[in-house]
Coordinates of C-alpha atoms in Angstrom, one line a residue:
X1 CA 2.5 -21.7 -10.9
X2 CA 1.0 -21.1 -14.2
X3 CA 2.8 -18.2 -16.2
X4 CA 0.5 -16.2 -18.0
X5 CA 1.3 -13.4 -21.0
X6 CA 0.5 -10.0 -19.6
X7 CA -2.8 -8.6 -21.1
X8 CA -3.4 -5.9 -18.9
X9 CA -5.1 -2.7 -19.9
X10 CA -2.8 0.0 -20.6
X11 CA -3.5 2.7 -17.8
X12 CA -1.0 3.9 -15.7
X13 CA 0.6 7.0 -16.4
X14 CA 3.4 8.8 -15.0
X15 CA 1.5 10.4 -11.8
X16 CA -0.7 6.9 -10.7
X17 CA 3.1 5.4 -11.5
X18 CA 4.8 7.8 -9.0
X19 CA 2.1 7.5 -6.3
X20 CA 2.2 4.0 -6.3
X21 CA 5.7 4.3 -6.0
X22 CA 5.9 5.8 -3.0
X23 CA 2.8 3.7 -1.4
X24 CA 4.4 0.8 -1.8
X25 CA 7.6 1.6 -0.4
X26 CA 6.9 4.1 2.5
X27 CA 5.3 1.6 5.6
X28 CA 7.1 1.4 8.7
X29 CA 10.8 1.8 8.6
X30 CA 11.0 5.1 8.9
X31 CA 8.9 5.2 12.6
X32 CA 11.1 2.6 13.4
X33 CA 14.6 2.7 12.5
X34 CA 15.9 5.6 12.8
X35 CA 17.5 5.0 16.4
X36 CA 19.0 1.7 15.2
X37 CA 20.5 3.4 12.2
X38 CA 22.2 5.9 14.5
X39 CA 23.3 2.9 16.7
X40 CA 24.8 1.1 14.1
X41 CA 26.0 4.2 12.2
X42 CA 27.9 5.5 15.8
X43 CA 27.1 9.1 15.1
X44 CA 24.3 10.9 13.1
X45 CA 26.6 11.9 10.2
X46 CA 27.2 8.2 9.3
X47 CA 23.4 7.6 9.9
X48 CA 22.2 10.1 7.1
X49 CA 24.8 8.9 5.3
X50 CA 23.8 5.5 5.3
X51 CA 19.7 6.7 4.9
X52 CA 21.1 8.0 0.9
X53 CA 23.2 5.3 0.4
X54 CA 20.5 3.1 0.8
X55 CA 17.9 5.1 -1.1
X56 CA 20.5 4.6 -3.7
X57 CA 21.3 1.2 -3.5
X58 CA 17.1 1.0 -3.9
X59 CA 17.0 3.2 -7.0
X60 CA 19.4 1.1 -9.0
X61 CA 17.9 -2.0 -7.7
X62 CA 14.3 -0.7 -9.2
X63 CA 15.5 0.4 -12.6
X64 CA 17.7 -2.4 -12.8
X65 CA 14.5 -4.9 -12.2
X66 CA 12.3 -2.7 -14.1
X67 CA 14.4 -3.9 -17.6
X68 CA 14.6 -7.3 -16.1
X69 CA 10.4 -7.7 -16.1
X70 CA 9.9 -5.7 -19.3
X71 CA 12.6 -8.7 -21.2
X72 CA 10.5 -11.9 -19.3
X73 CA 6.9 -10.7 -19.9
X74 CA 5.8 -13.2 -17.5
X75 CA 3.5 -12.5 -14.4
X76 CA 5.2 -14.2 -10.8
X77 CA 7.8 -11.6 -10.3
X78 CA 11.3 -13.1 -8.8
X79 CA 10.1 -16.7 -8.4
X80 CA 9.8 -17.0 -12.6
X81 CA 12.9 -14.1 -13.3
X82 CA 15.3 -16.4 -11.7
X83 CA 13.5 -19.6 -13.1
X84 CA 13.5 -18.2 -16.7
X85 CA 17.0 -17.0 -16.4
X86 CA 19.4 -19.7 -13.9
X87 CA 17.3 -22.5 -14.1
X88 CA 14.3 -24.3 -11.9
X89 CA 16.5 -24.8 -9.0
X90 CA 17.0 -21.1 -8.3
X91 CA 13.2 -19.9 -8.9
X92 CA 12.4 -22.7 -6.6
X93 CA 15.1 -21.7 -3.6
X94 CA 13.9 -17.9 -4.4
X95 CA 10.2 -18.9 -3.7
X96 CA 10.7 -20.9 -0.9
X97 CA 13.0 -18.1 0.9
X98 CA 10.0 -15.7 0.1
X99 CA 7.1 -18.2 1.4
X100 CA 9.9 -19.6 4.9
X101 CA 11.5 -16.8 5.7
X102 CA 11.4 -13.5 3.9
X103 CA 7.2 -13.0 4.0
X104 CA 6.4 -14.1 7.8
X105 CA 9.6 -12.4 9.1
X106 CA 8.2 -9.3 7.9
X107 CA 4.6 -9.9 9.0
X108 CA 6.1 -10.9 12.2
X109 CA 8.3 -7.4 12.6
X110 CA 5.9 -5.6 11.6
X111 CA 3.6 -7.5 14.0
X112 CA 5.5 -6.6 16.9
X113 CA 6.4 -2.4 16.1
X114 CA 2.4 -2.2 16.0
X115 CA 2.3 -4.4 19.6
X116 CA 5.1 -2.1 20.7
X117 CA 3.8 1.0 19.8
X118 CA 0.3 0.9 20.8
X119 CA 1.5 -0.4 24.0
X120 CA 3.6 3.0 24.2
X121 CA 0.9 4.9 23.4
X122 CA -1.7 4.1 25.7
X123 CA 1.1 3.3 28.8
X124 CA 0.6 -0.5 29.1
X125 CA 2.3 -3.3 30.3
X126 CA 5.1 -4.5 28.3
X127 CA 3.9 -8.0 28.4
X128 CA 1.4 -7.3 26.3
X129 CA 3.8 -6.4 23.4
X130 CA 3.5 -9.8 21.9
X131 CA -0.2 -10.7 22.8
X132 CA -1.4 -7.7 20.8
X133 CA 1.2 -8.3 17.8
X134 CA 0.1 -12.0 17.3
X135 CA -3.8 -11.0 17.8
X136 CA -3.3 -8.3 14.9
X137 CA -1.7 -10.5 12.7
X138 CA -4.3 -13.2 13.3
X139 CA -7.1 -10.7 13.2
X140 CA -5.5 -9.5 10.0
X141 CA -5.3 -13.0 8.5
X142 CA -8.8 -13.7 9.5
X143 CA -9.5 -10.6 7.3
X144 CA -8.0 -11.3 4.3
X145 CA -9.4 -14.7 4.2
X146 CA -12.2 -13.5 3.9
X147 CA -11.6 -11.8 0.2
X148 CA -9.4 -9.5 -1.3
X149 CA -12.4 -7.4 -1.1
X150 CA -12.0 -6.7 2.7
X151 CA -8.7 -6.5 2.5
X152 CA -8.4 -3.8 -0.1
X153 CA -10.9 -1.6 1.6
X154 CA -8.2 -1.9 4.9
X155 CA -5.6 -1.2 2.2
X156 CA -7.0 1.8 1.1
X157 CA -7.9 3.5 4.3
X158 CA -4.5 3.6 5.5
X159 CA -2.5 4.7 2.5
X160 CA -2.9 8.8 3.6
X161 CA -2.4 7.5 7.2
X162 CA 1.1 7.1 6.4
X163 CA 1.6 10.4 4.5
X164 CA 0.2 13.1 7.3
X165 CA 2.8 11.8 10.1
X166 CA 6.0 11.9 8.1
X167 CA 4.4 15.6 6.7
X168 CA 4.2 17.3 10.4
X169 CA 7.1 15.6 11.9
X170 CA 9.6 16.4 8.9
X171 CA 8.0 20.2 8.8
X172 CA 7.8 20.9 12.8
X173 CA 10.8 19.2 13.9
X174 CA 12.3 21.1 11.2
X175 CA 11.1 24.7 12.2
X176 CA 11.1 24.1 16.0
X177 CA 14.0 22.2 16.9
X178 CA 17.3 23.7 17.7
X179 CA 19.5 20.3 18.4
X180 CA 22.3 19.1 16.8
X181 CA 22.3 17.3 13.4
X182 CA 25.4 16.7 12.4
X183 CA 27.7 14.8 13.9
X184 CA 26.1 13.9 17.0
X185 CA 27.4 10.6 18.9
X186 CA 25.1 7.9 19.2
X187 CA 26.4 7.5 23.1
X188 CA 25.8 3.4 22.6
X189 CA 29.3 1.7 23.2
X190 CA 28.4 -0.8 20.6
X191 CA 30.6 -2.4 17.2
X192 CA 30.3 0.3 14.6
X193 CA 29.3 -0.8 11.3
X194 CA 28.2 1.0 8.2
X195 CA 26.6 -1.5 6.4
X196 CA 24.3 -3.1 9.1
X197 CA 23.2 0.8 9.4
X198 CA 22.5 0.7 5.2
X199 CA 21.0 -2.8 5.2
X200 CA 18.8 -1.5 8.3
X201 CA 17.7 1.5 5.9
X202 CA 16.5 -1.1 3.4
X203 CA 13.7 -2.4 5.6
X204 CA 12.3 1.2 5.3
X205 CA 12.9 0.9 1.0
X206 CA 11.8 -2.4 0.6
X207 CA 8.8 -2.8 -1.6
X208 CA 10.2 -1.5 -4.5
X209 CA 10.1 -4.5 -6.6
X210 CA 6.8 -4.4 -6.8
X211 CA 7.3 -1.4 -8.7
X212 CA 8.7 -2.8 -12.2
X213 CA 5.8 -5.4 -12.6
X214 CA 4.1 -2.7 -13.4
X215 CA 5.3 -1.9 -16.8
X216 CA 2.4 -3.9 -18.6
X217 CA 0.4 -1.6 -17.3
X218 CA 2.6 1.5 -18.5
X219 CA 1.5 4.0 -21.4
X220 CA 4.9 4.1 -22.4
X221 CA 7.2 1.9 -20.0
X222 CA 10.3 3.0 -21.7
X223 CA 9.7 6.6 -20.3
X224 CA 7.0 5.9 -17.7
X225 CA 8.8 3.6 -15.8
X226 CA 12.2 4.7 -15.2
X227 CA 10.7 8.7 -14.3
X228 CA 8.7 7.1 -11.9
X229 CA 10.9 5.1 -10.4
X230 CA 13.8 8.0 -10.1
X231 CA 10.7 10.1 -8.9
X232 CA 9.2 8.4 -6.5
X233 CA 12.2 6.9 -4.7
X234 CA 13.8 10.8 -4.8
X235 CA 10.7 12.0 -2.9
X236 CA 10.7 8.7 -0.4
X237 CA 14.8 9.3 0.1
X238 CA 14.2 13.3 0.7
X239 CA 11.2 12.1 3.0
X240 CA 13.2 10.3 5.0
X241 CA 16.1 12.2 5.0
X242 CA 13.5 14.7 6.6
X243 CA 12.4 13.1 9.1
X244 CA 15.8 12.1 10.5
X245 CA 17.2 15.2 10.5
X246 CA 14.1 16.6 12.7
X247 CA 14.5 14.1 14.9
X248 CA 18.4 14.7 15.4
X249 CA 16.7 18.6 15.5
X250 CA 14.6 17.6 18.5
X251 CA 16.2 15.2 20.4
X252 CA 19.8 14.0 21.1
X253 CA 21.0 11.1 18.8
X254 CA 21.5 9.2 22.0
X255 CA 17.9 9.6 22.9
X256 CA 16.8 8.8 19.7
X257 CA 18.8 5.1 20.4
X258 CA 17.7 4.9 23.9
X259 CA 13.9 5.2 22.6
X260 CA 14.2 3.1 19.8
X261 CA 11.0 2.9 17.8
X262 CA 9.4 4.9 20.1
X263 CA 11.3 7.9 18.8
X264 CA 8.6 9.0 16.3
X265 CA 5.7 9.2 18.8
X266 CA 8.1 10.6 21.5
X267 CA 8.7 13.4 18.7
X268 CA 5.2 14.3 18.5
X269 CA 4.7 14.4 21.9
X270 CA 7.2 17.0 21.9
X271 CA 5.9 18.8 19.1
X272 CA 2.2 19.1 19.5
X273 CA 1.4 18.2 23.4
X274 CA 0.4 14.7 24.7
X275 CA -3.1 14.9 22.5
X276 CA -1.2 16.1 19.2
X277 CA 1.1 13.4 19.8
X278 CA -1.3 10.9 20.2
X279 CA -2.8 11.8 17.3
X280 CA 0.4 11.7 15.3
X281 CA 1.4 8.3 17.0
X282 CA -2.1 7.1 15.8
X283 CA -1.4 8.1 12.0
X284 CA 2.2 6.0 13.0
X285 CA -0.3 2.9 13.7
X286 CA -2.3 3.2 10.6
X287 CA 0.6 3.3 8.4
X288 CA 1.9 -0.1 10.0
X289 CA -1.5 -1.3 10.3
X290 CA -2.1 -0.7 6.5
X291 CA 1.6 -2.0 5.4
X292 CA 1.0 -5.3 7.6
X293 CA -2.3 -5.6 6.1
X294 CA -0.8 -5.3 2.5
X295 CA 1.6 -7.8 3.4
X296 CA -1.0 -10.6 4.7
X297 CA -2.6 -10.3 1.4
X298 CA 0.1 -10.4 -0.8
X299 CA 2.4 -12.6 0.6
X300 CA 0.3 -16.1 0.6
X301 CA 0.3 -16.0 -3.2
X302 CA 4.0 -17.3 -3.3
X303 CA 3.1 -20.2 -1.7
X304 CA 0.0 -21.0 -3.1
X305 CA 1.2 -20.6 -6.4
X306 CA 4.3 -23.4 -5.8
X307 CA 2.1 -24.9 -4.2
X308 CA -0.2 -25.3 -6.9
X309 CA 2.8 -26.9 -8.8
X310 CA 3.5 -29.7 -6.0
X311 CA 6.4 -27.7 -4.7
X312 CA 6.1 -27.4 -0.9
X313 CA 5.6 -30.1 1.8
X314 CA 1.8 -30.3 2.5
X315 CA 1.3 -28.8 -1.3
X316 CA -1.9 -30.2 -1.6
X317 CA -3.3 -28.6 1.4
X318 CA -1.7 -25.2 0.8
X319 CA -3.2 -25.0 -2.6
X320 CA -6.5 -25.0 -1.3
X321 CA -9.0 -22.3 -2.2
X322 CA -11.9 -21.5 0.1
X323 CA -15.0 -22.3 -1.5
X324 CA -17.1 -19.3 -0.2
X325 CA -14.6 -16.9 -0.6
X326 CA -12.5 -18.0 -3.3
X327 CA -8.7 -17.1 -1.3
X328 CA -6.0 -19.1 -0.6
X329 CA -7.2 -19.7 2.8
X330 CA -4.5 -22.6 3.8
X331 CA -1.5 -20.3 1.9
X332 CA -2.7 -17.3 4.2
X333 CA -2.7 -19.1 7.5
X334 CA 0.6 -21.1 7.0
X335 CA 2.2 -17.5 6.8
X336 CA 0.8 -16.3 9.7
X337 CA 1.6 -19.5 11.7
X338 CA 5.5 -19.5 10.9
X339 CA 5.3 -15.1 11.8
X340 CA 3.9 -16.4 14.9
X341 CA 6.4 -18.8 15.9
X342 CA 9.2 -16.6 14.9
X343 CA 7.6 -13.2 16.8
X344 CA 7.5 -15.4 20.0
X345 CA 11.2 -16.6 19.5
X346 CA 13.2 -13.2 18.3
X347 CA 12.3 -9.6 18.0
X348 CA 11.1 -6.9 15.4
X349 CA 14.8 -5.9 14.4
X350 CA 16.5 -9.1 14.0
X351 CA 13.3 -10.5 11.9
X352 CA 13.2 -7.3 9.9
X353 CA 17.3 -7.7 9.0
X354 CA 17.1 -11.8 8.6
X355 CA 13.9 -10.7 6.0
X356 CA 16.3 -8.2 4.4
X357 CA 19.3 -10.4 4.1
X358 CA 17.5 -13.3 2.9
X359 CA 15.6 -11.8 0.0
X360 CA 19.1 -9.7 -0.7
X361 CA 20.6 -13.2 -1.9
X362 CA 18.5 -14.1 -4.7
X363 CA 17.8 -9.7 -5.2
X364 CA 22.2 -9.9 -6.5
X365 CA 20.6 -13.2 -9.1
X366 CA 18.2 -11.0 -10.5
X367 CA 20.6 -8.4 -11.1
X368 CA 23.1 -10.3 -12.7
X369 CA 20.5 -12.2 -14.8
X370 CA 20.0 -8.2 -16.8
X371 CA 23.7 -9.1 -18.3
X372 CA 22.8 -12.4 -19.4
X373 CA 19.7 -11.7 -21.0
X374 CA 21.9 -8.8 -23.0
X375 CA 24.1 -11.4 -24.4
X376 CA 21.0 -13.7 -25.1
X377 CA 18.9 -11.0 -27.0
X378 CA 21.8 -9.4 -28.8
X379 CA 20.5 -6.1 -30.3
X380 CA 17.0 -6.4 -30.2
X381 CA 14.5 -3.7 -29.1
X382 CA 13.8 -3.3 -25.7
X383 CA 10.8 -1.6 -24.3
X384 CA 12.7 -0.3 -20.9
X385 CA 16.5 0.0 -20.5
X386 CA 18.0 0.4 -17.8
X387 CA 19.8 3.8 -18.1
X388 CA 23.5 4.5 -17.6
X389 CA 24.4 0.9 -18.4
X390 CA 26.0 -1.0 -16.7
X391 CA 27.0 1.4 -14.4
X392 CA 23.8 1.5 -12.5
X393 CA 23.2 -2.4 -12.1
X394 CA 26.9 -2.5 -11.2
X395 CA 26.1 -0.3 -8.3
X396 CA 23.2 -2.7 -7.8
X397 CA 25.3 -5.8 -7.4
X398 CA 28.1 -4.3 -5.1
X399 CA 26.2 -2.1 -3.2
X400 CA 24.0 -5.1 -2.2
X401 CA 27.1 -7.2 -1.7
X402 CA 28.4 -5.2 0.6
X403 CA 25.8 -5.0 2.7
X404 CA 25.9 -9.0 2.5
X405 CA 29.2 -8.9 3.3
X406 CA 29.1 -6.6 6.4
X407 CA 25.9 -8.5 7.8
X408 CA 27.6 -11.6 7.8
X409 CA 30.6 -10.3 9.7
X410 CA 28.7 -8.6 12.2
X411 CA 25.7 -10.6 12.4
X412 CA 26.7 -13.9 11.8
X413 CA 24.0 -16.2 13.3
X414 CA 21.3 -14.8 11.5
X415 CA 22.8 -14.8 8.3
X416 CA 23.9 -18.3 8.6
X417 CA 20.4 -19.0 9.9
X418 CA 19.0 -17.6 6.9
X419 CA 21.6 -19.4 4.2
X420 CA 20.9 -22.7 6.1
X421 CA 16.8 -21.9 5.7
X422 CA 18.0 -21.4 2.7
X423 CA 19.4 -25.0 2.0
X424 CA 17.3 -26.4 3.6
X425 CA 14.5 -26.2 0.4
X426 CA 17.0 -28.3 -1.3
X427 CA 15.7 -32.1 -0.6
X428 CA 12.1 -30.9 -1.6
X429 CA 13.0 -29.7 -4.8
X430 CA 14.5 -32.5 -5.5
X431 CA 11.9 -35.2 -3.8
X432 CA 9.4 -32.9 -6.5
X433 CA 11.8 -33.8 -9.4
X434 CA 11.8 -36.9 -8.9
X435 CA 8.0 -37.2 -8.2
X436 CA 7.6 -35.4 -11.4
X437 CA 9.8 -37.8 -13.5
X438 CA 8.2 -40.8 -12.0
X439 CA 5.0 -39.3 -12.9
X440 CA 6.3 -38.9 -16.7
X441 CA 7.9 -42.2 -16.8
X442 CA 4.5 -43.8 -15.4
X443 CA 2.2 -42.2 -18.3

């Protein structure tokens, strides 16, 4: 990937930085996750509980990045942080995880809550879950080969989609319900485990390292950057916070499990009649719609770009650029191709916590790598730094290990499916090296 110095105008200021915030993290984990939060959790107590925790574990993660990409100046986000910092090897393994696993697992989850959802909604077969999840995502793909033009116009028309849903069901749940909050039991006789109910909290968070690549384009990054990130994850984390305490208002904690991520649409119903709640489930479907569709475009670009370098089996296909429409055309569809085959072999939950897990490994590398460019740079003058140091990357690193730690004890297939994905990029790094040096030594 060619690594360019930023040159970006100098726009963004505190408000666009906020609001972007919060667009790029909000999608559909909150419609989705709350009943498998209370599962996990046992009781709703422990499921709020592990909502902040989470929006925690989130907030350091962002200001700790956000130092991390004002000291590499560099544009290719985690792929070149980890490259710059450990070494080829690890920006390699980091790229490939995001372009094999991490990217079409979450097209593919979110793929199949949209399938599910407008399934519910209209009172359909079940069977046609998957049919409708795959024809999205291809339909999507389709789409954003086209141009970024088409896909940005999508983009844009659902970003207040997912505002108005959240709004009325936080506010009316609120004001109309009279259930129990607190300390409801989940009523599911399953293994009780706090940090698969945290790292399921983080599908609904994730996004936010999107946010501290955009300090090139900050007024002021050194103040900018870290108000907006405390800012806009605060209002996400209260947002959510919201939203599961009206639901615990309107509904027992074990319906919330037994509906799964139906819950949000069966809430409306509740709230507003079967036409309001159609309504509201429709504004559900344009936020997932719109976060799927940001995904499909932004995604292919790993690829593409180690690609580009001779990095990935079939590189020089998946480099290709469509002549008409100048997009990564073979990058877009190879992502939607391995979503597909994992949506037909697992389901929206496991692929959104084997997404999760995977991109947690190299997340704990990038927080380390703050410490050791520290000691590199001695004293010099940073634009952004990270505040309360190193308390908050601490929290960071164990706060992510932990929830490492409890997914692979109660999860253990996925995770070890994931570390072996993982491994597996190994031979083709090297089989590059040695193309490269051959290559050198031919010249």
């Amino acid at each position: 990937m060619e690594v360019q110095q930023r040159t970006l105008q100098k726009e963004v200021g505190l408000t666009l930085a906020t609001s972007l915030v919060i667009g790029t993290v909000i999608g559909s984990g909150i419609f989705m996750k709350p009943g498998k939060v209370i599962e996990y959790a046992g009781d709703s107590t422990l499921a709020l509980w592990a909502w902040i925790v989470g929006g925690l574990i989130t907030l350091a993660s962002g200001l700790t990045i956000a130092e991390v990409g004002t000291q590499i100046p560099k544009t290719g986000g985690l792929y070149v942080y980890l490259e710059e910092v450990y070494g080829k090897v690890w920006g390699f393994l980091a790229g490939w995880v995001q372009s094999v696993i991490y990217g079409p697992a979450v097209i593919g989850a979110l793929g199949l809550y949209f399938g599910s959802l407008l399934v519910h909604l209209f009172g359909w077969d079940g069977a046609w879950k998957l049919p409708i999840a795959v024809g999205t995502v291809l339909l999507l793909t389709v789409v954003n080969s086209l141009g970024t033009r088409y896909g940005g116009f999508v983009q844009t028309a659902a970003t207040f989609g997912k505002l108005v849903p959240i709004a009325l069901i936080a506010v009316f749940g609120m004001w109309k319900g009279n259930g129990q909050i607190w300390g409801a039991d989940s009523g599911v006789a399953a293994e009780i485990s706090f940090g698969a109910a945290v790292l399921a909290t983080l599908w609904a968070y994730d996004g936010w390292m999107l946010v501290g690549f955009m300090a090139g384009e900050m007024k002021n990054p050194a103040k900018v950057l870290p108000r907006a990130i405390i800012g806009g994850l605060l209002v996400v984390t209260l947002a959510y916070l919201s939203v599961n305490a009206a639901l615990l208002h309107l509904m027992p904690a074990s319906e919330i499990v037994r509906l799964g991520e139906n819950a949000a649409g069966a809430a409306a119903s509740h709230l507003f009649g079967e036409w309001g709640g159609r309504l509201i489930s429709v504004g559900i479907l344009v936020s997932i719609f719109g976060c799927l569709n940001g995904k499909i475009l932004a995604f292919p670009r790993v690829p593409f770009a180690m690609a580009e370098r001779g990095q990935l089996p079939g590189s020089r296909w998946l480099s290709r650029i469509h002549t008409a429409y100048g997009t990564p055309v073979a990058a877009i569809f190879s992502q939607a191709l391995i979503a597909v085959i994992m949506m037909v072999v697992s389901n929206p939950d496991h692929l959104s916590e084997l997404a999760i897990f995977s991109v947690y490994l190299f997340y704990i590398l990038a927080f380390v790598a703050l410490f050791i460019l520290r000691r590199r740079q001695g004293g010099q003058t940073r634009a952004y730094s990270v505040p309360l140091y190193p308390i908050v990357p601490l929290f960071a690193i164990a706060g992510s290990l932990y929830i490492l730690a409890s997914t692979l004890l109660t999860n253990p297939v996925n995770t070890l499916a994931a570390i072996a994905i993982t491994l597996l990029g190994l031979p083709f790094f090297w089989r590059g090296q040695r193309k490269m040096k051959s290559a050198d030594a031919s010249r």
